[in-house]
Coordinates of C-alpha atoms in Angstrom, one line a residue:
X3 CA 127.5 73.9 55.1
X4 CA 128.0 77.5 55.5
X5 CA 123.9 77.8 54.6
X6 CA 123.2 75.0 57.5
X7 CA 125.3 77.4 60.2
X8 CA 123.2 80.3 59.3
X9 CA 120.2 78.4 59.9
X10 CA 121.1 77.4 63.3
X11 CA 122.4 80.7 64.2
X12 CA 119.2 82.4 63.1
X13 CA 117.0 79.5 64.4
X14 CA 119.3 80.0 67.9
X15 CA 118.6 83.7 68.0
X16 CA 114.8 83.6 67.5
X17 CA 114.7 81.1 70.1
X18 CA 116.5 83.2 72.6
X19 CA 114.2 86.0 71.7
X20 CA 111.0 84.1 72.0
X21 CA 112.9 82.7 75.5
X22 CA 113.2 86.4 77.0
X23 CA 109.9 88.0 75.6
X24 CA 108.2 84.8 77.4
X25 CA 110.1 85.1 80.4
X26 CA 109.5 89.1 80.5
X27 CA 105.6 88.6 80.2
X28 CA 105.8 85.9 82.9
X29 CA 107.4 88.4 85.4
X30 CA 104.8 91.1 84.4
X31 CA 102.2 88.9 85.3
X32 CA 103.7 87.3 88.5
X33 CA 104.2 91.3 89.8
X34 CA 100.6 92.3 88.7
X35 CA 99.1 89.3 90.5
X36 CA 101.1 89.2 93.8
X37 CA 102.9 92.9 94.3
X38 CA 101.4 95.2 92.4
X39 CA 97.9 96.2 90.6
X40 CA 96.1 98.8 88.3
X41 CA 93.2 100.6 88.7
X42 CA 91.6 103.4 86.4
X43 CA 90.2 106.6 88.5
X44 CA 86.3 106.7 87.6
X45 CA 84.7 110.0 88.4
X46 CA 85.9 113.5 89.7
X47 CA 85.9 112.9 93.6
X48 CA 89.9 113.2 93.7
X49 CA 90.2 116.2 91.3
X50 CA 92.5 118.3 91.3
X51 CA 94.9 115.1 92.2
X52 CA 93.4 112.6 90.3
X53 CA 91.5 113.2 87.1
X54 CA 88.8 111.0 85.8
X55 CA 90.4 108.1 83.2
X56 CA 93.6 108.1 85.1
X57 CA 95.5 104.7 85.3
X58 CA 97.2 104.2 88.7
X59 CA 99.5 101.4 90.1
X60 CA 98.7 100.0 93.4
X61 CA 100.7 98.1 96.0
X62 CA 99.2 96.3 99.0
X63 CA 102.8 94.5 99.8
X64 CA 103.3 94.6 103.5
X65 CA 100.8 98.0 103.4
X66 CA 99.5 99.6 106.6
X67 CA 97.1 102.3 106.1
X68 CA 98.7 105.8 107.0
X69 CA 97.1 109.5 107.0
X70 CA 97.4 111.3 103.6
X71 CA 97.7 107.9 101.8
X72 CA 95.6 108.0 98.3
X73 CA 93.5 104.1 99.0
X74 CA 91.5 102.0 96.4
X75 CA 89.1 100.0 98.3
X76 CA 85.8 98.1 97.4
X77 CA 82.9 98.6 99.0
X78 CA 79.8 96.1 98.8
X79 CA 77.5 98.7 101.1
X80 CA 76.7 101.1 98.0
X81 CA 75.3 100.4 94.6
X82 CA 78.6 101.8 93.3
X83 CA 80.2 98.3 92.3
X84 CA 83.4 99.8 91.0
X85 CA 86.5 100.4 93.4
X86 CA 86.6 103.8 95.2
X87 CA 89.7 106.0 95.1
X88 CA 90.1 108.3 98.2
X89 CA 92.3 109.5 100.7
X90 CA 93.1 108.3 104.1
X91 CA 92.0 111.4 106.6
X92 CA 92.3 109.4 109.8
X93 CA 93.2 105.8 111.0
X94 CA 92.1 103.7 113.8
X95 CA 91.9 105.4 117.3
X96 CA 92.2 108.9 115.7
X97 CA 89.6 111.4 117.0
X98 CA 88.0 113.0 113.8
X99 CA 85.7 116.1 113.7
X100 CA 83.7 117.6 110.9
X101 CA 82.5 121.1 111.4
X102 CA 79.9 121.8 108.9
X103 CA 79.4 125.4 109.7
X104 CA 83.4 126.2 109.6
X105 CA 83.9 123.8 107.0
X106 CA 87.0 122.3 109.0
X107 CA 88.1 118.6 109.3
X108 CA 90.0 118.2 112.4
X109 CA 92.0 115.2 113.4
X110 CA 93.1 114.6 117.2
X111 CA 92.4 118.3 117.8
X112 CA 94.4 119.5 114.7
X113 CA 93.4 120.8 111.3
X114 CA 93.7 117.8 109.1
X115 CA 97.3 117.4 106.9
X116 CA 95.2 116.3 104.3
X117 CA 93.4 119.9 103.5
X118 CA 96.2 120.9 101.7
X119 CA 94.9 118.4 98.8
X120 CA 91.2 119.5 99.4
X121 CA 89.7 121.2 96.6
X122 CA 86.8 123.3 97.2
X123 CA 84.3 124.8 94.3
X124 CA 83.6 128.0 95.5
X125 CA 80.2 128.1 92.9
X126 CA 78.9 125.1 95.2
X127 CA 76.5 125.4 98.0
X128 CA 77.3 123.7 101.0
X129 CA 74.9 120.7 101.4
X130 CA 74.3 118.9 104.4
X131 CA 74.9 115.4 102.7
X132 CA 78.5 116.5 101.9
X133 CA 79.3 118.5 105.0
X134 CA 77.2 116.9 107.8
X135 CA 78.7 117.3 111.4
X136 CA 80.8 114.4 112.6
X137 CA 82.3 113.6 115.7
X138 CA 83.7 110.1 115.9
X139 CA 86.8 108.0 116.8
X140 CA 87.8 105.9 114.0
X141 CA 87.2 102.1 114.8
X142 CA 90.0 99.4 115.0
X143 CA 90.4 98.0 111.7
X144 CA 89.1 101.0 110.1
X145 CA 89.9 104.3 108.4
X146 CA 88.1 107.4 107.6
X147 CA 88.8 108.5 103.9
X148 CA 87.7 111.3 101.7
X149 CA 87.6 112.5 98.1
X150 CA 90.0 115.7 97.6
X151 CA 87.2 117.3 95.8
X152 CA 84.9 117.8 98.7
X153 CA 81.7 118.7 97.1
X154 CA 81.8 116.0 94.7
X155 CA 82.5 112.8 96.8
X156 CA 81.2 109.6 98.1
X157 CA 83.2 108.8 101.1
X158 CA 83.2 108.3 104.8
X159 CA 80.9 111.1 105.4
X160 CA 78.1 109.0 103.7
X161 CA 79.5 105.4 103.8
X162 CA 80.7 105.2 107.3
X163 CA 84.4 104.1 107.9
X164 CA 86.1 101.6 105.7
X165 CA 87.2 98.1 107.0
X166 CA 91.0 97.6 106.2
X167 CA 90.4 94.2 104.7
X168 CA 88.2 96.0 101.9
X169 CA 91.6 97.9 100.5
X170 CA 92.9 96.9 97.2
X171 CA 96.0 98.9 97.4
X172 CA 97.8 102.0 98.3
X173 CA 98.4 104.2 95.0
X174 CA 101.6 104.7 94.0
X175 CA 102.2 105.9 90.8
X176 CA 100.0 107.2 88.0
X177 CA 100.8 105.2 84.7
X178 CA 98.3 107.1 82.0
X179 CA 98.0 109.9 81.0
X180 CA 101.6 109.7 79.8
X181 CA 102.2 113.8 80.4
X182 CA 100.9 113.0 84.0
X183 CA 103.2 110.1 84.8
X184 CA 104.7 109.6 87.9
X185 CA 104.5 109.3 91.7
X186 CA 100.9 110.2 93.1
X187 CA 101.2 112.5 96.4

């Protein structure tokens, strides 16, 4: 009789663990499909903020782009078919000016607050493709994005403003590498 009770208790414990694991997996799947996604960083365009190979957690739930956000978006207008990771420099209706000679980015007449994140390699020469003179007002439903590594980034300077419908999500957390895990600024 005692043996039967022990088997029943063991079976009950195993069933509870299987149920807990199944419920946990289901919750993770729902969260990753509905509320958050993950994306790896591919390339050096966001150096020093993000490094090639970092794994990011994104959120698109009730998201409206804001200046300074780091976003991941798809862009079918280029040959590069992987998602882009860039910083929002200006949103719809904002007036953006890039002065090639002065190497300045201004939004609505003031130096962009995102310039504090910009990485400039002093060994690189200014190339027209990376520093074209731009004077635009960002169209409705679009954002202007740039990589923090200004000399090594395919961004709105080349591909134009990004349609907000192409945004996959805002970067909210760096998952990998473990030593850099945490909130992303």
